[in-house]
mmCIF file of C-alpha atoms and ligand atoms in Angstrom:
data_model
loop_
_atom_site.group_PDB
_atom_site.id
_atom_site.type_symbol
_atom_site.label_atom_id
_atom_site.label_comp_id
_atom_site.label_asym_id
_atom_site.label_seq_id
_atom_site.Cartn_x
_atom_site.Cartn_y
_atom_site.Cartn_z
ATOM 1 C CA MET A 1 79.497 70.549 86.123
ATOM 2 C CA PRO A 2 79.756 73.969 87.742
ATOM 3 C CA ARG A 3 81.101 74.393 91.246
ATOM 4 C CA GLN A 4 79.077 76.188 93.853
ATOM 5 C CA THR A 5 79.806 78.713 96.536
ATOM 6 C CA TYR A 6 77.931 80.959 98.982
ATOM 7 C CA ARG A 7 77.810 84.603 98.046
ATOM 8 C CA GLY A 8 75.651 87.151 99.805
ATOM 9 C CA GLY A 9 73.569 84.398 101.398
ATOM 10 C CA TYR A 10 72.868 82.646 98.090
ATOM 11 C CA ILE A 11 74.336 79.515 96.559
ATOM 12 C CA VAL A 12 75.734 80.415 93.127
ATOM 13 C CA SER A 13 77.548 78.423 90.463
ATOM 14 C CA THR A 14 81.124 79.598 90.079
ATOM 15 C CA TYR A 15 83.176 79.654 86.939
ATOM 16 C CA THR A 16 86.742 80.823 86.534
ATOM 17 C CA TYR A 17 87.639 82.564 83.279
ATOM 18 C CA SER A 18 91.313 82.663 84.268
ATOM 19 C CA ALA A 19 93.819 82.754 81.403
ATOM 20 C CA GLY A 20 96.115 80.416 83.309
ATOM 21 C CA PRO A 21 96.288 78.355 85.350
ATOM 22 C CA GLY A 22 92.891 77.685 83.875
ATOM 23 C CA MET A 23 89.827 75.732 84.843
ATOM 24 C CA LEU A 24 90.209 71.957 85.252
ATOM 25 C CA PRO A 25 87.402 69.398 84.903
ATOM 26 C CA LYS A 26 85.582 68.941 88.194
ATOM 27 C CA GLU A 27 85.337 65.192 87.536
ATOM 28 C CA VAL A 28 89.130 64.950 87.294
ATOM 29 C CA MET A 29 89.695 66.918 90.492
ATOM 30 C CA GLN A 30 87.187 64.736 92.356
ATOM 31 C CA GLU A 31 88.920 61.598 91.112
ATOM 32 C CA ILE A 32 92.296 62.922 92.254
ATOM 33 C CA GLN A 33 90.894 63.859 95.629
ATOM 34 C CA GLN A 34 89.579 60.326 96.092
ATOM 35 C CA HIS A 35 92.899 58.743 95.180
ATOM 36 C CA LEU A 36 95.230 61.225 96.763
ATOM 37 C CA LEU A 37 96.125 59.089 99.781
ATOM 38 C CA THR A 38 96.357 55.755 97.992
ATOM 39 C CA PHE A 39 97.679 55.903 94.485
ATOM 40 C CA GLU A 40 98.927 52.418 93.664
ATOM 41 C CA TYR A 41 99.811 50.700 96.911
ATOM 42 C CA GLU A 42 97.848 51.211 100.059
ATOM 43 C CA GLY A 43 99.236 54.103 102.033
ATOM 44 C CA VAL A 44 101.366 55.590 99.264
ATOM 45 C CA SER A 45 100.190 58.800 97.665
ATOM 46 C CA ILE A 46 101.047 59.921 94.134
ATOM 47 C CA LEU A 47 102.689 62.891 95.876
ATOM 48 C CA GLU A 48 105.249 60.587 97.511
ATOM 49 C CA THR A 49 105.710 58.088 94.691
ATOM 50 C CA SER A 50 109.134 57.737 93.081
ATOM 51 C CA HIS A 51 109.382 58.889 89.484
ATOM 52 C CA ARG A 52 111.453 55.741 88.883
ATOM 53 C CA SER A 53 108.737 53.395 90.198
ATOM 54 C CA GLU A 54 106.873 51.011 87.935
ATOM 55 C CA ALA A 55 103.588 52.587 88.958
ATOM 56 C CA PHE A 56 104.696 56.044 87.875
ATOM 57 C CA GLN A 57 106.157 54.689 84.642
ATOM 58 C CA HIS A 58 102.608 53.553 83.769
ATOM 59 C CA VAL A 59 101.442 57.153 84.220
ATOM 60 C CA VAL A 60 104.186 58.478 81.924
ATOM 61 C CA ASP A 61 103.490 55.823 79.280
ATOM 62 C CA SER A 62 99.742 56.408 79.346
ATOM 63 C CA LEU A 63 100.195 60.189 79.240
ATOM 64 C CA GLU A 64 102.338 59.907 76.119
ATOM 65 C CA VAL A 65 100.075 57.349 74.422
ATOM 66 C CA ARG A 66 97.028 59.543 75.018
ATOM 67 C CA LEU A 67 98.727 62.720 73.753
ATOM 68 C CA ARG A 68 99.970 60.916 70.629
ATOM 69 C CA ARG A 69 96.481 59.557 69.980
ATOM 70 C CA LEU A 70 94.707 62.881 70.623
ATOM 71 C CA MET A 71 97.051 64.949 68.454
ATOM 72 C CA GLY A 72 98.068 62.331 65.881
ATOM 73 C CA ILE A 73 101.765 62.571 66.777
ATOM 74 C CA PRO A 74 103.810 60.153 64.624
ATOM 75 C CA ARG A 75 106.758 58.071 65.859
ATOM 76 C CA HIS A 76 109.346 60.314 64.243
ATOM 77 C CA TYR A 77 108.414 62.981 66.775
ATOM 78 C CA ALA A 78 109.571 62.789 70.407
ATOM 79 C CA VAL A 79 107.386 63.969 73.292
ATOM 80 C CA LEU A 80 109.298 65.591 76.153
ATOM 81 C CA TRP A 81 107.864 66.435 79.583
ATOM 82 C CA LEU A 82 109.788 69.365 80.979
ATOM 83 C CA GLN A 83 109.544 72.086 83.605
ATOM 84 C CA GLY A 84 110.228 75.805 83.419
ATOM 85 C CA GLY A 85 107.027 76.657 81.560
ATOM 86 C CA ALA A 86 106.712 77.877 77.992
ATOM 87 C CA THR A 87 109.109 80.610 79.094
ATOM 88 C CA LEU A 88 112.080 78.227 79.381
ATOM 89 C CA GLN A 89 111.353 77.083 75.819
ATOM 90 C CA PHE A 90 111.886 80.676 74.666
ATOM 91 C CA SER A 91 115.607 80.026 75.248
ATOM 92 C CA MET A 92 115.836 76.227 74.829
ATOM 93 C CA ILE A 93 114.554 76.526 71.259
ATOM 94 C CA PRO A 94 117.260 78.855 69.912
ATOM 95 C CA MET A 95 119.882 76.997 71.996
ATOM 96 C CA ASN A 96 118.938 73.600 70.580
ATOM 97 C CA LEU A 97 117.954 74.443 67.012
ATOM 98 C CA SER A 98 120.824 76.755 66.187
ATOM 99 C CA ARG A 99 122.946 75.979 63.144
ATOM 100 C CA CYS A 100 123.446 79.331 61.405
ATOM 101 C CA ASN A 101 122.240 81.358 64.419
ATOM 102 C CA ARG A 102 119.600 83.315 62.540
ATOM 103 C CA PHE A 103 115.963 82.936 63.575
ATOM 104 C CA ALA A 104 112.677 84.386 62.320
ATOM 105 C CA TYR A 105 109.785 85.336 64.617
ATOM 106 C CA VAL A 106 106.306 86.455 63.631
ATOM 107 C CA ASP A 107 105.419 89.340 65.937
ATOM 108 C CA THR A 108 101.852 88.834 67.122
ATOM 109 C CA GLY A 109 102.024 90.305 70.607
ATOM 110 C CA VAL A 110 103.340 90.044 74.129
ATOM 111 C CA TRP A 111 104.288 86.345 74.190
ATOM 112 C CA SER A 112 105.917 86.360 70.759
ATOM 113 C CA LYS A 113 107.947 89.429 71.813
ATOM 114 C CA LYS A 114 109.135 87.667 74.955
ATOM 115 C CA ALA A 115 110.112 84.635 72.875
ATOM 116 C CA MET A 116 112.188 86.753 70.480
ATOM 117 C CA GLU A 117 113.844 88.698 73.306
ATOM 118 C CA ASP A 118 115.281 85.449 74.654
ATOM 119 C CA ALA A 119 116.256 84.250 71.163
ATOM 120 C CA ARG A 120 118.300 87.437 70.626
ATOM 121 C CA ARG A 121 120.774 86.171 73.229
ATOM 122 C CA PHE A 122 121.637 83.291 70.893
ATOM 123 C CA GLY A 123 121.681 84.882 67.466
ATOM 124 C CA GLU A 124 120.145 87.323 65.061
ATOM 125 C CA VAL A 125 116.356 87.636 65.041
ATOM 126 C CA GLU A 126 114.432 88.595 61.958
ATOM 127 C CA VAL A 127 111.032 90.009 62.914
ATOM 128 C CA ILE A 128 108.135 89.296 60.568
ATOM 129 C CA GLN A 129 104.856 91.151 60.736
ATOM 130 C CA PRO A 130 101.696 89.062 60.425
ATOM 131 C CA ILE A 131 99.254 89.609 57.591
ATOM 132 C CA SER A 132 95.877 90.234 59.129
ATOM 133 C CA ASP A 133 92.637 90.580 57.309
ATOM 134 C CA GLU A 134 88.992 90.586 58.475
ATOM 135 C CA ALA A 135 87.841 87.855 56.149
ATOM 136 C CA ASP A 136 90.916 85.657 55.807
ATOM 137 C CA GLY A 137 92.149 85.949 59.376
ATOM 138 C CA MET A 138 95.818 85.924 60.317
ATOM 139 C CA SER A 139 98.782 84.577 58.361
ATOM 140 C CA PHE A 140 102.280 85.648 57.266
ATOM 141 C CA ASP A 141 104.321 85.781 54.078
ATOM 142 C CA SER A 142 106.440 82.626 53.863
ATOM 143 C CA ARG A 143 108.967 84.348 51.556
ATOM 144 C CA SER A 144 109.906 86.832 54.272
ATOM 145 C CA ALA A 145 112.130 84.369 56.150
ATOM 146 C CA GLN A 146 115.236 83.075 54.439
ATOM 147 C CA ASP A 147 118.478 81.547 55.635
ATOM 148 C CA VAL A 148 117.188 81.065 59.154
ATOM 149 C CA ASP A 149 117.259 78.006 61.420
ATOM 150 C CA TYR A 150 113.518 78.145 62.054
ATOM 151 C CA LEU A 151 110.460 80.378 62.012
ATOM 152 C CA HIS A 152 108.543 80.851 65.272
ATOM 153 C CA VAL A 153 104.812 81.496 65.526
ATOM 154 C CA THR A 154 102.539 81.918 68.543
ATOM 155 C CA LEU A 155 99.526 79.968 67.326
ATOM 156 C CA ASN A 156 97.057 81.544 69.731
ATOM 157 C CA ASN A 157 97.743 84.915 71.327
ATOM 158 C CA THR A 158 96.430 84.511 74.841
ATOM 159 C CA ILE A 159 96.650 88.192 75.734
ATOM 160 C CA GLU A 160 95.512 89.841 72.481
ATOM 161 C CA GLY A 161 92.846 87.212 71.687
ATOM 162 C CA THR A 162 93.997 86.439 68.142
ATOM 163 C CA ARG A 163 94.932 83.216 66.376
ATOM 164 C CA PHE A 164 96.598 82.143 63.162
ATOM 165 C CA THR A 165 94.073 80.826 60.675
ATOM 166 C CA ASN A 166 96.580 80.027 57.948
ATOM 167 C CA ILE A 167 100.181 78.827 58.254
ATOM 168 C CA PRO A 168 101.857 78.814 54.820
ATOM 169 C CA GLU A 169 103.963 75.874 53.637
ATOM 170 C CA MET A 170 107.670 76.416 54.274
ATOM 171 C CA ASP A 171 110.931 74.553 53.830
ATOM 172 C CA ILE A 172 112.454 75.693 57.100
ATOM 173 C CA PRO A 173 111.238 74.169 60.396
ATOM 174 C CA LEU A 174 108.234 75.871 61.954
ATOM 175 C CA VAL A 175 108.236 76.240 65.727
ATOM 176 C CA ALA A 176 104.884 76.841 67.414
ATOM 177 C CA ASP A 177 104.012 78.128 70.860
ATOM 178 C CA ALA A 178 100.660 76.395 71.395
ATOM 179 C CA SER A 179 100.368 77.129 75.125
ATOM 180 C CA SER A 180 96.811 78.410 74.971
ATOM 181 C CA ASN A 181 95.324 76.332 72.148
ATOM 182 C CA ILE A 182 96.913 72.889 72.395
ATOM 183 C CA LEU A 183 94.120 70.258 72.477
ATOM 184 C CA ALA A 184 91.557 73.064 72.102
ATOM 185 C CA GLU A 185 91.636 73.014 68.302
ATOM 186 C CA LYS A 186 93.148 70.728 65.715
ATOM 187 C CA ILE A 187 96.876 71.249 65.065
ATOM 188 C CA ASP A 188 98.443 69.400 62.149
ATOM 189 C CA VAL A 189 101.588 68.213 63.946
ATOM 190 C CA GLU A 190 103.491 67.259 60.800
ATOM 191 C CA ARG A 191 103.422 70.876 59.599
ATOM 192 C CA PHE A 192 105.729 71.753 62.507
ATOM 193 C CA GLY A 193 109.265 70.967 63.617
ATOM 194 C CA VAL A 194 108.497 71.798 67.253
ATOM 195 C CA ILE A 195 105.266 72.430 69.154
ATOM 196 C CA TYR A 196 105.524 73.460 72.794
ATOM 197 C CA ALA A 197 103.041 74.404 75.481
ATOM 198 C CA GLY A 198 102.862 75.135 79.184
ATOM 199 C CA ALA A 199 100.342 72.678 80.643
ATOM 200 C CA GLN A 200 98.384 75.079 82.816
ATOM 201 C CA LYS A 201 95.878 76.238 80.186
ATOM 202 C CA ASN A 202 94.508 73.132 78.524
ATOM 203 C CA ILE A 203 96.451 70.132 79.806
ATOM 204 C CA GLY A 204 96.634 70.163 83.597
ATOM 205 C CA PRO A 205 98.169 71.956 86.554
ATOM 206 C CA ALA A 206 101.137 74.327 86.356
ATOM 207 C CA GLY A 207 104.694 73.020 86.532
ATOM 208 C CA LEU A 208 104.639 70.895 83.398
ATOM 209 C CA THR A 209 105.620 71.792 79.840
ATOM 210 C CA VAL A 210 105.246 69.568 76.816
ATOM 211 C CA VAL A 211 107.613 69.744 73.834
ATOM 212 C CA ILE A 212 106.735 67.795 70.677
ATOM 213 C CA ILE A 213 109.784 67.735 68.435
ATOM 214 C CA ARG A 214 110.703 66.073 65.150
ATOM 215 C CA ARG A 215 113.529 63.716 66.050
ATOM 216 C CA ASP A 216 115.883 64.882 63.288
ATOM 217 C CA LEU A 217 115.915 68.352 64.880
ATOM 218 C CA ILE A 218 117.356 66.996 68.136
ATOM 219 C CA GLN A 219 121.075 67.670 67.927
ATOM 220 C CA SER A 220 123.676 66.567 70.433
ATOM 221 C CA LEU A 221 125.272 69.814 71.435
ATOM 222 C CA SER A 222 127.461 70.676 74.362
ATOM 223 C CA LEU A 223 124.757 72.271 76.446
ATOM 224 C CA PRO A 224 124.090 71.922 80.179
ATOM 225 C CA SER A 225 122.284 68.585 80.545
ATOM 226 C CA TYR A 226 118.801 69.850 81.402
ATOM 227 C CA LEU A 227 118.858 72.440 78.617
ATOM 228 C CA SER A 228 119.574 69.929 75.863
ATOM 229 C CA TYR A 229 116.583 68.264 74.162
ATOM 230 C CA ALA A 230 118.763 65.206 73.534
ATOM 231 C CA SER A 231 118.934 64.537 77.301
ATOM 232 C CA HIS A 232 115.151 64.143 77.486
ATOM 233 C CA GLU A 233 114.447 62.071 74.372
ATOM 234 C CA ASP A 234 112.538 58.906 75.399
ATOM 235 C CA LYS A 235 113.641 59.145 79.030
ATOM 236 C CA LEU A 236 113.201 61.010 82.277
ATOM 237 C CA LEU A 237 116.466 62.857 82.864
ATOM 238 C CA ASN A 238 115.579 63.960 86.382
ATOM 239 C CA THR A 239 112.542 64.225 88.648
ATOM 240 C CA PRO A 240 109.690 65.569 86.538
ATOM 241 C CA ALA A 241 106.540 67.309 87.815
ATOM 242 C CA THR A 242 105.034 63.993 88.907
ATOM 243 C CA PHE A 243 101.732 65.268 90.304
ATOM 244 C CA SER A 244 101.143 67.520 87.289
ATOM 245 C CA MET A 245 101.836 64.592 84.958
ATOM 246 C CA PHE A 246 99.475 62.337 86.913
ATOM 247 C CA THR A 247 96.731 64.974 86.681
ATOM 248 C CA ALA A 248 97.448 65.673 83.006
ATOM 249 C CA GLU A 249 97.033 61.967 82.226
ATOM 250 C CA ARG A 250 93.560 62.070 83.804
ATOM 251 C CA VAL A 251 92.686 65.265 81.888
ATOM 252 C CA LEU A 252 93.699 63.644 78.588
ATOM 253 C CA LYS A 253 91.499 60.650 79.441
ATOM 254 C CA TRP A 254 88.663 63.087 80.156
ATOM 255 C CA ILE A 255 89.200 64.664 76.706
ATOM 256 C CA GLU A 256 89.296 61.249 75.004
ATOM 257 C CA ASP A 257 86.104 60.168 76.778
ATOM 258 C CA ARG A 258 84.413 63.276 75.401
ATOM 259 C CA GLY A 259 85.331 62.721 71.769
ATOM 260 C CA GLY A 260 88.870 64.087 71.551
ATOM 261 C CA VAL A 261 90.223 67.289 70.040
ATOM 262 C CA GLU A 262 87.525 67.508 67.367
ATOM 263 C CA ALA A 263 84.807 67.496 70.004
ATOM 264 C CA MET A 264 86.740 70.066 72.067
ATOM 265 C CA GLU A 265 87.140 72.343 69.036
ATOM 266 C CA ARG A 266 83.429 72.056 68.215
ATOM 267 C CA LEU A 267 82.557 72.985 71.782
ATOM 268 C CA ASN A 268 85.126 75.809 71.872
ATOM 269 C CA ARG A 269 83.680 77.256 68.639
ATOM 270 C CA LYS A 270 80.203 77.105 70.119
ATOM 271 C CA LYS A 271 81.246 78.700 73.439
ATOM 272 C CA SER A 272 83.230 81.520 71.830
ATOM 273 C CA GLU A 273 80.413 82.139 69.328
ATOM 274 C CA VAL A 274 77.962 82.626 72.217
ATOM 275 C CA VAL A 275 80.199 85.333 73.691
ATOM 276 C CA TYR A 276 81.289 87.003 70.417
ATOM 277 C CA SER A 277 77.747 87.212 69.077
ATOM 278 C CA PHE A 278 76.596 88.919 72.284
ATOM 279 C CA LEU A 279 79.546 91.367 72.144
ATOM 280 C CA ASP A 280 78.802 92.161 68.483
ATOM 281 C CA ARG A 281 75.173 93.023 69.241
ATOM 282 C CA SER A 282 75.685 94.790 72.561
ATOM 283 C CA ASN A 283 75.509 98.584 72.794
ATOM 284 C CA HIS A 284 77.713 98.651 75.872
ATOM 285 C CA PHE A 285 80.208 95.827 75.640
ATOM 286 C CA SER A 286 82.494 95.325 72.683
ATOM 287 C CA SER A 287 85.068 92.806 71.533
ATOM 288 C CA LEU A 288 88.655 94.040 71.094
ATOM 289 C CA VAL A 289 89.208 91.760 68.083
ATOM 290 C CA SER A 290 87.136 91.424 64.941
ATOM 291 C CA GLY A 291 86.945 89.039 62.005
ATOM 292 C CA ASN A 292 88.312 85.587 61.468
ATOM 293 C CA ARG A 293 91.471 85.951 63.509
ATOM 294 C CA ARG A 294 89.450 85.843 66.735
ATOM 295 C CA SER A 295 90.736 83.319 69.266
ATOM 296 C CA LEU A 296 88.523 80.390 70.248
ATOM 297 C CA THR A 297 89.919 80.325 73.774
ATOM 298 C CA ASN A 298 90.711 83.900 74.893
ATOM 299 C CA ILE A 299 88.253 86.749 74.392
ATOM 300 C CA PRO A 300 89.350 90.288 75.361
ATOM 301 C CA PHE A 301 86.480 92.765 75.635
ATOM 302 C CA THR A 302 85.587 96.079 77.235
ATOM 303 C CA THR A 303 82.750 98.338 78.320
ATOM 304 C CA GLY A 304 84.647 101.214 76.707
ATOM 305 C CA ASP A 305 86.260 102.655 79.833
ATOM 306 C CA SER A 306 88.292 101.389 82.768
ATOM 307 C CA GLU A 307 85.679 102.356 85.393
ATOM 308 C CA GLY A 308 82.989 100.407 83.570
ATOM 309 C CA ASP A 309 85.349 97.457 83.221
ATOM 310 C CA ALA A 310 86.168 97.500 86.939
ATOM 311 C CA ALA A 311 82.471 97.828 87.820
ATOM 312 C CA PHE A 312 81.615 94.851 85.634
ATOM 313 C CA GLN A 313 84.393 92.777 87.142
ATOM 314 C CA ARG A 314 82.967 93.449 90.633
ATOM 315 C CA PHE A 315 79.409 92.778 89.448
ATOM 316 C CA ALA A 316 80.474 89.463 87.902
ATOM 317 C CA LEU A 317 82.495 88.413 90.956
ATOM 318 C CA GLU A 318 79.439 88.919 93.187
ATOM 319 C CA ARG A 319 77.681 86.431 90.922
ATOM 320 C CA GLY A 320 80.451 83.820 91.101
ATOM 321 C CA LEU A 321 82.263 84.725 87.866
ATOM 322 C CA VAL A 322 85.965 84.840 88.700
ATOM 323 C CA GLU A 323 89.063 86.240 86.924
ATOM 324 C CA LEU A 324 87.535 88.394 84.209
ATOM 325 C CA GLY A 325 90.253 91.061 84.291
ATOM 326 C CA GLY A 326 92.334 91.654 81.173
ATOM 327 C CA HIS A 327 96.092 91.059 81.148
ATOM 328 C CA ARG A 328 98.002 93.787 82.964
ATOM 329 C CA SER A 329 99.634 94.846 79.686
ATOM 330 C CA VAL A 330 96.391 95.513 77.800
ATOM 331 C CA GLY A 331 93.795 96.150 80.550
ATOM 332 C CA GLY A 332 90.090 95.769 79.859
ATOM 333 C CA LEU A 333 88.343 92.466 80.407
ATOM 334 C CA ARG A 334 89.079 88.966 79.185
ATOM 335 C CA ALA A 335 87.262 85.657 79.295
ATOM 336 C CA SER A 336 89.275 82.497 78.752
ATOM 337 C CA LEU A 337 87.178 79.542 77.670
ATOM 338 C CA TYR A 338 89.522 76.567 77.730
ATOM 339 C CA ASN A 339 88.431 72.944 77.248
ATOM 340 C CA SER A 340 87.175 72.478 80.819
ATOM 341 C CA MET A 341 84.801 75.449 80.609
ATOM 342 C CA PRO A 342 81.331 74.064 79.857
ATOM 343 C CA LEU A 343 78.965 75.752 77.398
ATOM 344 C CA ALA A 344 76.918 76.788 80.447
ATOM 345 C CA GLY A 345 79.870 78.953 81.573
ATOM 346 C CA ALA A 346 79.796 80.946 78.324
ATOM 347 C CA VAL A 347 76.009 81.284 78.512
ATOM 348 C CA ARG A 348 76.247 82.380 82.160
ATOM 349 C CA LEU A 349 78.803 85.069 81.267
ATOM 350 C CA VAL A 350 76.489 86.479 78.601
ATOM 351 C CA ASP A 351 73.529 86.428 81.018
ATOM 352 C CA VAL A 352 75.546 88.376 83.594
ATOM 353 C CA MET A 353 76.706 90.914 80.962
ATOM 354 C CA ARG A 354 73.073 91.383 79.946
ATOM 355 C CA GLU A 355 72.021 91.817 83.578
ATOM 356 C CA PHE A 356 74.820 94.365 84.077
ATOM 357 C CA GLU A 357 73.658 96.333 81.034
ATOM 358 C CA GLU A 358 70.098 96.433 82.325
ATOM 359 C CA GLU A 359 71.078 97.500 85.837
ATOM 360 C CA THR A 360 73.804 99.972 84.923
ATOM 361 C CA TYR A 361 72.810 101.637 81.712
ATOM 362 C CA VAL A 362 69.006 101.388 81.808
ATOM 363 C CA SER A 363 68.742 102.640 85.399
ATOM 364 C CA HIS A 364 71.041 105.588 84.562
ATOM 365 C CA GLN A 365 68.679 106.652 81.792
ATOM 366 C CA ASN A 366 65.790 106.700 84.251
ATOM 367 C CA ILE A 367 67.481 109.160 86.624
HETATM 368 C C1 LIG B 1 100.901 81.484 79.181
HETATM 369 C C2 LIG B 1 101.714 81.576 77.952
HETATM 370 C C3 LIG B 1 103.118 81.576 77.996
HETATM 371 C C4 LIG B 1 103.889 81.546 79.287
HETATM 372 O O1 LIG B 1 103.803 80.314 79.865
HETATM 373 P P1 LIG B 1 104.608 79.940 81.209
HETATM 374 O O2 LIG B 1 104.284 78.483 81.305
HETATM 375 O O3 LIG B 1 104.036 80.765 82.310
HETATM 376 O O4 LIG B 1 106.036 80.204 80.984
HETATM 377 C C5 LIG B 1 103.797 81.624 76.805
HETATM 378 N N1 LIG B 1 103.152 81.666 75.626
HETATM 379 C C6 LIG B 1 101.809 81.684 75.544
HETATM 380 C C7 LIG B 1 101.141 81.741 74.220
HETATM 381 C C8 LIG B 1 101.050 81.637 76.709
HETATM 382 O O5 LIG B 1 99.712 81.658 76.638
#
């Protein structure tokens, strides 16, 4: 269901294509609004409920059960609910998984570079270049990493709009940053030692980070308590992001009610296909990524120059289409189509691009 706003005297449907925090289901936000003042007991809001209360423990339990069911997470993996965003995991991972203090990172862009910069403080980083090919998509050579504690991949590159299509079998633990594609496409959990994600793209509001970790990788090390995975295994060490967890639990229910991750992936393929196929046919807009490595959730595109891009962003905003600017490091335009974005939002974006083409380029030819 789109939201509506007044613009220029008209009521228009609004969609936000923000890369994060991203769109949340309207139904979930309405439900939260209705229950904000009375969560479990009359007069007590979720915002003022103790994280040690029985009522909140039900939220935590249900959140974990739903995530395990949606992603097929087996018992020999722990699910940790942390704060500090995906960014804190950039350092918690090398801190907690270090044995020989050598780590391998596949370099697929801005976020993978940030992850390896933090890892360098804890050991030696071997940088691996991805293998990228129009037809086969994106992968890497599994022989390139040896004698390392783990190999780190960014499954979906939020800024560049690329995704891994093939992860080779390896003996060493694979660590995956799934911040922008968790629950948006199927991830085979047992292929990985650790999967982590900031919640604010596909799970819920900001302030929550999920870490899915194979239990045998949790070592008891002498680390500050919060920074050790062992402190969080099967318990709440300290006050977690209670409101974000409450909302996330409702979002996961919303996903389950709609057919789970498979249904989300089908919808995400359909939505991204609507936008990519327009970009591929357009004479004025073009996609910045080609072939099979195209992301299902983040689509960078351009009119070819920064003035055109800025003009389109203004044109779209007037029509209720919000946050279409590219990341500050790459510029251009970007549409993020996470789970909560309905198909109508992808169709609407294409309609507005078409309208922009007609008004801008056709009218120029007539002058
Ligand atoms: C957004 C994002 C991050 C950063 O997440 P924070 O929660 O803001 O720290 C890291 N990696 C990827 C792939 C992202 O999309």
